[in-house]
């Protein structure tokens, strides 16, 4: 099999990265954001439902997926985090009963270049707030999340605009940079443990 090289990258892979997802909308966004900068294919794998910190979940899924495909994989864990809650009483209660509706969308990608290689994580975060649903209801919690600096929810924003500022876009920007810098600084942009302090205040995440 011919080696695959990311566009403009010194990182050469024995095969394209496998992006693990069964979500067509998520795949559409990733393709739109990455373009041809990183060669990848996508497959759906039945991986166990894990509990814990988003970074830990993403890394463990990457380890499992790399063993399953026996090659490089990219795995994502995404959540919507509420700053004010210690538990999840339900969305309606959240909207009606709590003054603090601030939140952030968090995306963690883990890249494992093989089954025996420790995954590298990349985090993207977009702050915003929870609002009553607006816009098309065809992609998770997009209708209820309004990013800071915008009058529209994720669901109401044009796709091109959302893909500039979304948590997914910010995480993928780090992935793309990692590939681009791999020949000069192989360890550059490894996610640091400080990223795990992503506002570890009282929070609840919705996948």
PDB file of C-alpha atoms in Angstrom:
ATOM      1  CA  UNK A   1       0.000   0.000   0.000  1.00  0.00           C
ATOM      2  CA  UNK A   2       1.364   3.421  -0.934  1.00  0.00           C
ATOM      3  CA  UNK A   3       2.252   5.755   1.869  1.00  0.00           C
ATOM      4  CA  UNK A   4      -0.089   8.669   2.530  1.00  0.00           C
ATOM      5  CA  UNK A   5       1.207  12.162   3.189  1.00  0.00           C
ATOM      6  CA  UNK A   6      -0.910  14.988   4.586  1.00  0.00           C
ATOM      7  CA  UNK A   7      -0.922  17.984   2.267  1.00  0.00           C
ATOM      8  CA  UNK A   8       1.956  20.285   3.202  1.00  0.00           C
ATOM      9  CA  UNK A   9       3.056  17.831   5.878  1.00  0.00           C
ATOM     10  CA  UNK A  10       6.216  15.943   6.650  1.00  0.00           C
ATOM     11  CA  UNK A  11       4.242  13.200   8.402  1.00  0.00           C
ATOM     12  CA  UNK A  12       4.097  10.125   6.188  1.00  0.00           C
ATOM     13  CA  UNK A  13       1.668   7.348   7.101  1.00  0.00           C
ATOM     14  CA  UNK A  14       1.561   3.767   5.904  1.00  0.00           C
ATOM     15  CA  UNK A  15      -2.136   4.279   5.211  1.00  0.00           C
ATOM     16  CA  UNK A  16      -4.707   7.077   5.534  1.00  0.00           C
ATOM     17  CA  UNK A  17      -5.937   7.922   9.006  1.00  0.00           C
ATOM     18  CA  UNK A  18      -9.213   6.223   9.897  1.00  0.00           C
ATOM     19  CA  UNK A  19     -11.705   8.661  11.420  1.00  0.00           C
ATOM     20  CA  UNK A  20     -14.019   6.625  13.608  1.00  0.00           C
ATOM     21  CA  UNK A  21     -17.620   7.833  13.465  1.00  0.00           C
ATOM     22  CA  UNK A  22     -21.053   6.657  12.478  1.00  0.00           C
ATOM     23  CA  UNK A  23     -22.483  10.178  12.526  1.00  0.00           C
ATOM     24  CA  UNK A  24     -23.011  11.492   8.992  1.00  0.00           C
ATOM     25  CA  UNK A  25     -23.335  15.131  10.124  1.00  0.00           C
ATOM     26  CA  UNK A  26     -20.128  14.937  12.121  1.00  0.00           C
ATOM     27  CA  UNK A  27     -18.319  13.393   9.158  1.00  0.00           C
ATOM     28  CA  UNK A  28     -19.645  16.154   6.896  1.00  0.00           C
ATOM     29  CA  UNK A  29     -18.253  18.821   9.223  1.00  0.00           C
ATOM     30  CA  UNK A  30     -14.873  17.150   9.562  1.00  0.00           C
ATOM     31  CA  UNK A  31     -14.538  16.838   5.780  1.00  0.00           C
ATOM     32  CA  UNK A  32     -15.517  20.501   5.335  1.00  0.00           C
ATOM     33  CA  UNK A  33     -13.023  21.672   7.957  1.00  0.00           C
ATOM     34  CA  UNK A  34     -10.049  19.505   6.979  1.00  0.00           C
ATOM     35  CA  UNK A  35     -10.507  19.520   3.216  1.00  0.00           C
ATOM     36  CA  UNK A  36      -7.578  17.621   1.713  1.00  0.00           C
ATOM     37  CA  UNK A  37      -5.085  18.683   4.386  1.00  0.00           C
ATOM     38  CA  UNK A  38      -5.115  15.215   5.979  1.00  0.00           C
ATOM     39  CA  UNK A  39      -5.897  12.035   4.022  1.00  0.00           C
ATOM     40  CA  UNK A  40      -8.485  10.016   5.908  1.00  0.00           C
ATOM     41  CA  UNK A  41     -11.243   7.490   5.519  1.00  0.00           C
ATOM     42  CA  UNK A  42     -14.143   6.928   7.880  1.00  0.00           C
ATOM     43  CA  UNK A  43     -15.651   3.831   9.405  1.00  0.00           C
ATOM     44  CA  UNK A  44     -18.177   3.091  12.107  1.00  0.00           C
ATOM     45  CA  UNK A  45     -16.956   0.943  14.983  1.00  0.00           C
ATOM     46  CA  UNK A  46     -18.965  -0.282  17.937  1.00  0.00           C
ATOM     47  CA  UNK A  47     -16.792   0.905  20.796  1.00  0.00           C
ATOM     48  CA  UNK A  48     -17.772   0.625  24.468  1.00  0.00           C
ATOM     49  CA  UNK A  49     -19.582   3.518  26.130  1.00  0.00           C
ATOM     50  CA  UNK A  50     -17.048   4.951  28.548  1.00  0.00           C
ATOM     51  CA  UNK A  51     -17.422   7.249  31.537  1.00  0.00           C
ATOM     52  CA  UNK A  52     -14.949   9.825  32.788  1.00  0.00           C
ATOM     53  CA  UNK A  53     -13.151  12.949  31.638  1.00  0.00           C
ATOM     54  CA  UNK A  54     -13.540  13.734  27.910  1.00  0.00           C
ATOM     55  CA  UNK A  55      -9.773  13.512  27.341  1.00  0.00           C
ATOM     56  CA  UNK A  56      -9.563  10.090  28.978  1.00  0.00           C
ATOM     57  CA  UNK A  57     -12.574   8.817  27.043  1.00  0.00           C
ATOM     58  CA  UNK A  58     -11.177  10.039  23.741  1.00  0.00           C
ATOM     59  CA  UNK A  59      -7.736   8.519  24.339  1.00  0.00           C
ATOM     60  CA  UNK A  60      -9.112   5.149  25.401  1.00  0.00           C
ATOM     61  CA  UNK A  61     -11.387   5.012  22.366  1.00  0.00           C
ATOM     62  CA  UNK A  62      -8.378   5.793  20.175  1.00  0.00           C
ATOM     63  CA  UNK A  63      -6.419   2.937  21.746  1.00  0.00           C
ATOM     64  CA  UNK A  64      -9.280   0.511  21.173  1.00  0.00           C
ATOM     65  CA  UNK A  65      -9.910   1.713  17.620  1.00  0.00           C
ATOM     66  CA  UNK A  66      -6.221   1.520  16.665  1.00  0.00           C
ATOM     67  CA  UNK A  67      -6.179  -2.122  17.734  1.00  0.00           C
ATOM     68  CA  UNK A  68      -9.336  -2.832  15.752  1.00  0.00           C
ATOM     69  CA  UNK A  69      -8.109  -1.286  12.491  1.00  0.00           C
ATOM     70  CA  UNK A  70      -4.399  -2.005  13.104  1.00  0.00           C
ATOM     71  CA  UNK A  71      -3.429   1.423  11.875  1.00  0.00           C
ATOM     72  CA  UNK A  72      -3.663   5.175  12.482  1.00  0.00           C
ATOM     73  CA  UNK A  73      -6.985   6.414  13.852  1.00  0.00           C
ATOM     74  CA  UNK A  74      -8.618   9.687  14.812  1.00  0.00           C
ATOM     75  CA  UNK A  75     -11.352   9.562  17.443  1.00  0.00           C
ATOM     76  CA  UNK A  76     -13.519  12.372  18.795  1.00  0.00           C
ATOM     77  CA  UNK A  77     -15.334  12.928  22.058  1.00  0.00           C
ATOM     78  CA  UNK A  78     -17.599  15.974  22.202  1.00  0.00           C
ATOM     79  CA  UNK A  79     -19.742  17.398  24.967  1.00  0.00           C
ATOM     80  CA  UNK A  80     -21.735  20.458  25.947  1.00  0.00           C
ATOM     81  CA  UNK A  81     -20.712  21.524  29.438  1.00  0.00           C
ATOM     82  CA  UNK A  82     -22.819  23.521  31.878  1.00  0.00           C
ATOM     83  CA  UNK A  83     -20.864  25.590  34.378  1.00  0.00           C
ATOM     84  CA  UNK A  84     -23.586  25.951  36.995  1.00  0.00           C
ATOM     85  CA  UNK A  85     -24.671  22.351  37.543  1.00  0.00           C
ATOM     86  CA  UNK A  86     -23.473  19.557  39.754  1.00  0.00           C
ATOM     87  CA  UNK A  87     -26.045  17.176  38.309  1.00  0.00           C
ATOM     88  CA  UNK A  88     -28.290  16.988  35.289  1.00  0.00           C
ATOM     89  CA  UNK A  89     -31.932  17.663  36.219  1.00  0.00           C
ATOM     90  CA  UNK A  90     -33.039  17.815  32.605  1.00  0.00           C
ATOM     91  CA  UNK A  91     -32.859  20.466  29.931  1.00  0.00           C
ATOM     92  CA  UNK A  92     -36.220  22.068  30.694  1.00  0.00           C
ATOM     93  CA  UNK A  93     -35.284  22.520  34.329  1.00  0.00           C
ATOM     94  CA  UNK A  94     -31.968  23.927  33.250  1.00  0.00           C
ATOM     95  CA  UNK A  95     -33.537  26.584  31.061  1.00  0.00           C
ATOM     96  CA  UNK A  96     -36.214  27.589  33.557  1.00  0.00           C
ATOM     97  CA  UNK A  97     -34.668  27.183  36.978  1.00  0.00           C
ATOM     98  CA  UNK A  98     -31.067  28.358  36.704  1.00  0.00           C
ATOM     99  CA  UNK A  99     -29.843  31.900  36.218  1.00  0.00           C
ATOM    100  CA  UNK A 100     -26.385  30.854  35.072  1.00  0.00           C
ATOM    101  CA  UNK A 101     -26.884  29.505  31.576  1.00  0.00           C
ATOM    102  CA  UNK A 102     -23.256  29.870  30.572  1.00  0.00           C
ATOM    103  CA  UNK A 103     -21.759  26.835  28.920  1.00  0.00           C
ATOM    104  CA  UNK A 104     -19.049  25.725  26.567  1.00  0.00           C
ATOM    105  CA  UNK A 105     -18.816  23.247  23.751  1.00  0.00           C
ATOM    106  CA  UNK A 106     -15.802  20.974  24.143  1.00  0.00           C
ATOM    107  CA  UNK A 107     -14.258  18.725  21.506  1.00  0.00           C
ATOM    108  CA  UNK A 108     -11.386  16.316  22.124  1.00  0.00           C
ATOM    109  CA  UNK A 109      -9.709  14.525  19.226  1.00  0.00           C
ATOM    110  CA  UNK A 110      -7.258  11.718  19.911  1.00  0.00           C
ATOM    111  CA  UNK A 111      -4.802  10.594  17.265  1.00  0.00           C
ATOM    112  CA  UNK A 112      -3.214   7.151  17.597  1.00  0.00           C
ATOM    113  CA  UNK A 113      -0.737   6.335  14.837  1.00  0.00           C
ATOM    114  CA  UNK A 114      -0.893   2.633  15.646  1.00  0.00           C
ATOM    115  CA  UNK A 115      -2.070   0.079  18.221  1.00  0.00           C
ATOM    116  CA  UNK A 116       1.150   0.309  20.247  1.00  0.00           C
ATOM    117  CA  UNK A 117       1.506   4.101  20.109  1.00  0.00           C
ATOM    118  CA  UNK A 118       0.140   6.342  22.860  1.00  0.00           C
ATOM    119  CA  UNK A 119      -2.592   8.651  21.520  1.00  0.00           C
ATOM    120  CA  UNK A 120      -2.051  12.399  21.295  1.00  0.00           C
ATOM    121  CA  UNK A 121      -4.993  14.608  22.228  1.00  0.00           C
ATOM    122  CA  UNK A 122      -6.141  17.941  20.820  1.00  0.00           C
ATOM    123  CA  UNK A 123      -8.803  20.069  22.516  1.00  0.00           C
ATOM    124  CA  UNK A 124     -11.081  22.756  21.146  1.00  0.00           C
ATOM    125  CA  UNK A 125     -13.442  24.846  23.236  1.00  0.00           C
ATOM    126  CA  UNK A 126     -16.092  27.421  22.315  1.00  0.00           C
ATOM    127  CA  UNK A 127     -17.779  29.405  25.111  1.00  0.00           C
ATOM    128  CA  UNK A 128     -21.428  30.373  24.891  1.00  0.00           C
ATOM    129  CA  UNK A 129     -24.755  29.912  26.625  1.00  0.00           C
ATOM    130  CA  UNK A 130     -27.829  27.704  26.636  1.00  0.00           C
ATOM    131  CA  UNK A 131     -30.919  29.190  24.962  1.00  0.00           C
ATOM    132  CA  UNK A 132     -34.372  27.903  23.980  1.00  0.00           C
ATOM    133  CA  UNK A 133     -34.107  25.817  20.781  1.00  0.00           C
ATOM    134  CA  UNK A 134     -33.735  27.781  17.543  1.00  0.00           C
ATOM    135  CA  UNK A 135     -32.862  26.566  14.082  1.00  0.00           C
ATOM    136  CA  UNK A 136     -32.915  23.129  12.413  1.00  0.00           C
ATOM    137  CA  UNK A 137     -33.027  20.234  14.841  1.00  0.00           C
ATOM    138  CA  UNK A 138     -30.836  17.858  12.856  1.00  0.00           C
ATOM    139  CA  UNK A 139     -27.497  17.887  14.653  1.00  0.00           C
ATOM    140  CA  UNK A 140     -27.392  17.161  18.358  1.00  0.00           C
ATOM    141  CA  UNK A 141     -27.607  20.148  20.658  1.00  0.00           C
ATOM    142  CA  UNK A 142     -26.810  22.777  17.997  1.00  0.00           C
ATOM    143  CA  UNK A 143     -30.255  24.446  18.384  1.00  0.00           C
ATOM    144  CA  UNK A 144     -29.722  25.245  22.088  1.00  0.00           C
ATOM    145  CA  UNK A 145     -26.112  26.476  22.047  1.00  0.00           C
ATOM    146  CA  UNK A 146     -25.417  30.118  21.217  1.00  0.00           C
ATOM    147  CA  UNK A 147     -21.678  30.878  20.979  1.00  0.00           C
ATOM    148  CA  UNK A 148     -20.378  34.056  22.590  1.00  0.00           C
ATOM    149  CA  UNK A 149     -20.333  37.016  20.220  1.00  0.00           C
ATOM    150  CA  UNK A 150     -23.198  35.711  18.084  1.00  0.00           C
ATOM    151  CA  UNK A 151     -26.947  36.275  18.092  1.00  0.00           C
ATOM    152  CA  UNK A 152     -27.558  32.893  16.438  1.00  0.00           C
ATOM    153  CA  UNK A 153     -27.321  29.359  17.726  1.00  0.00           C
ATOM    154  CA  UNK A 154     -24.993  26.847  16.117  1.00  0.00           C
ATOM    155  CA  UNK A 155     -28.023  25.539  14.226  1.00  0.00           C
ATOM    156  CA  UNK A 156     -28.869  28.989  12.851  1.00  0.00           C
ATOM    157  CA  UNK A 157     -25.361  29.885  11.722  1.00  0.00           C
ATOM    158  CA  UNK A 158     -24.319  29.258   8.112  1.00  0.00           C
ATOM    159  CA  UNK A 159     -22.201  26.114   8.028  1.00  0.00           C
ATOM    160  CA  UNK A 160     -19.161  28.023   6.823  1.00  0.00           C
ATOM    161  CA  UNK A 161     -19.393  30.435   9.761  1.00  0.00           C
ATOM    162  CA  UNK A 162     -19.967  27.710  12.338  1.00  0.00           C
ATOM    163  CA  UNK A 163     -16.984  25.798  11.004  1.00  0.00           C
ATOM    164  CA  UNK A 164     -14.758  28.823  11.620  1.00  0.00           C
ATOM    165  CA  UNK A 165     -15.523  29.146  15.325  1.00  0.00           C
ATOM    166  CA  UNK A 166     -16.806  25.784  16.517  1.00  0.00           C
ATOM    167  CA  UNK A 167     -15.173  23.609  19.157  1.00  0.00           C
ATOM    168  CA  UNK A 168     -14.665  20.951  16.485  1.00  0.00           C
ATOM    169  CA  UNK A 169     -12.936  23.399  14.157  1.00  0.00           C
ATOM    170  CA  UNK A 170     -10.594  24.588  16.903  1.00  0.00           C
ATOM    171  CA  UNK A 171      -9.599  21.043  17.829  1.00  0.00           C
ATOM    172  CA  UNK A 172      -9.086  20.069  14.183  1.00  0.00           C
ATOM    173  CA  UNK A 173      -6.914  23.134  13.668  1.00  0.00           C
ATOM    174  CA  UNK A 174      -4.525  21.661  16.233  1.00  0.00           C
ATOM    175  CA  UNK A 175      -4.664  18.274  14.516  1.00  0.00           C
ATOM    176  CA  UNK A 176      -3.841  19.903  11.189  1.00  0.00           C
ATOM    177  CA  UNK A 177      -0.978  21.881  12.736  1.00  0.00           C
ATOM    178  CA  UNK A 178       0.422  18.730  14.300  1.00  0.00           C
ATOM    179  CA  UNK A 179       0.589  17.043  10.907  1.00  0.00           C
ATOM    180  CA  UNK A 180       2.116  20.138   9.315  1.00  0.00           C
ATOM    181  CA  UNK A 181       4.838  20.440  11.950  1.00  0.00           C
ATOM    182  CA  UNK A 182       5.581  16.742  12.388  1.00  0.00           C
ATOM    183  CA  UNK A 183       8.825  16.753  10.412  1.00  0.00           C
ATOM    184  CA  UNK A 184      10.302  19.705  12.328  1.00  0.00           C
ATOM    185  CA  UNK A 185       8.860  19.109  15.781  1.00  0.00           C
ATOM    186  CA  UNK A 186       7.371  15.638  16.171  1.00  0.00           C
ATOM    187  CA  UNK A 187       6.223  16.299  19.704  1.00  0.00           C
ATOM    188  CA  UNK A 188       4.802  19.753  19.034  1.00  0.00           C
ATOM    189  CA  UNK A 189       1.237  20.371  20.010  1.00  0.00           C
ATOM    190  CA  UNK A 190       0.843  17.323  22.203  1.00  0.00           C
ATOM    191  CA  UNK A 191      -2.056  18.162  24.414  1.00  0.00           C
ATOM    192  CA  UNK A 192      -0.804  19.130  27.839  1.00  0.00           C
ATOM    193  CA  UNK A 193      -2.378  18.089  31.056  1.00  0.00           C
ATOM    194  CA  UNK A 194      -3.216  21.720  31.675  1.00  0.00           C
ATOM    195  CA  UNK A 195      -5.929  21.345  29.079  1.00  0.00           C
ATOM    196  CA  UNK A 196      -7.604  18.947  31.467  1.00  0.00           C
ATOM    197  CA  UNK A 197      -8.271  21.883  33.714  1.00  0.00           C
ATOM    198  CA  UNK A 198     -10.915  22.976  31.213  1.00  0.00           C
ATOM    199  CA  UNK A 199     -12.898  24.783  33.833  1.00  0.00           C
ATOM    200  CA  UNK A 200     -13.201  21.798  36.152  1.00  0.00           C
ATOM    201  CA  UNK A 201     -15.739  23.739  38.137  1.00  0.00           C
ATOM    202  CA  UNK A 202     -19.154  22.257  38.707  1.00  0.00           C
ATOM    203  CA  UNK A 203     -20.047  21.047  35.230  1.00  0.00           C
ATOM    204  CA  UNK A 204     -22.086  18.488  33.391  1.00  0.00           C
ATOM    205  CA  UNK A 205     -21.448  17.393  29.842  1.00  0.00           C
ATOM    206  CA  UNK A 206     -24.023  16.305  27.309  1.00  0.00           C
ATOM    207  CA  UNK A 207     -22.644  14.141  24.503  1.00  0.00           C
TER     208      UNK A 207
END
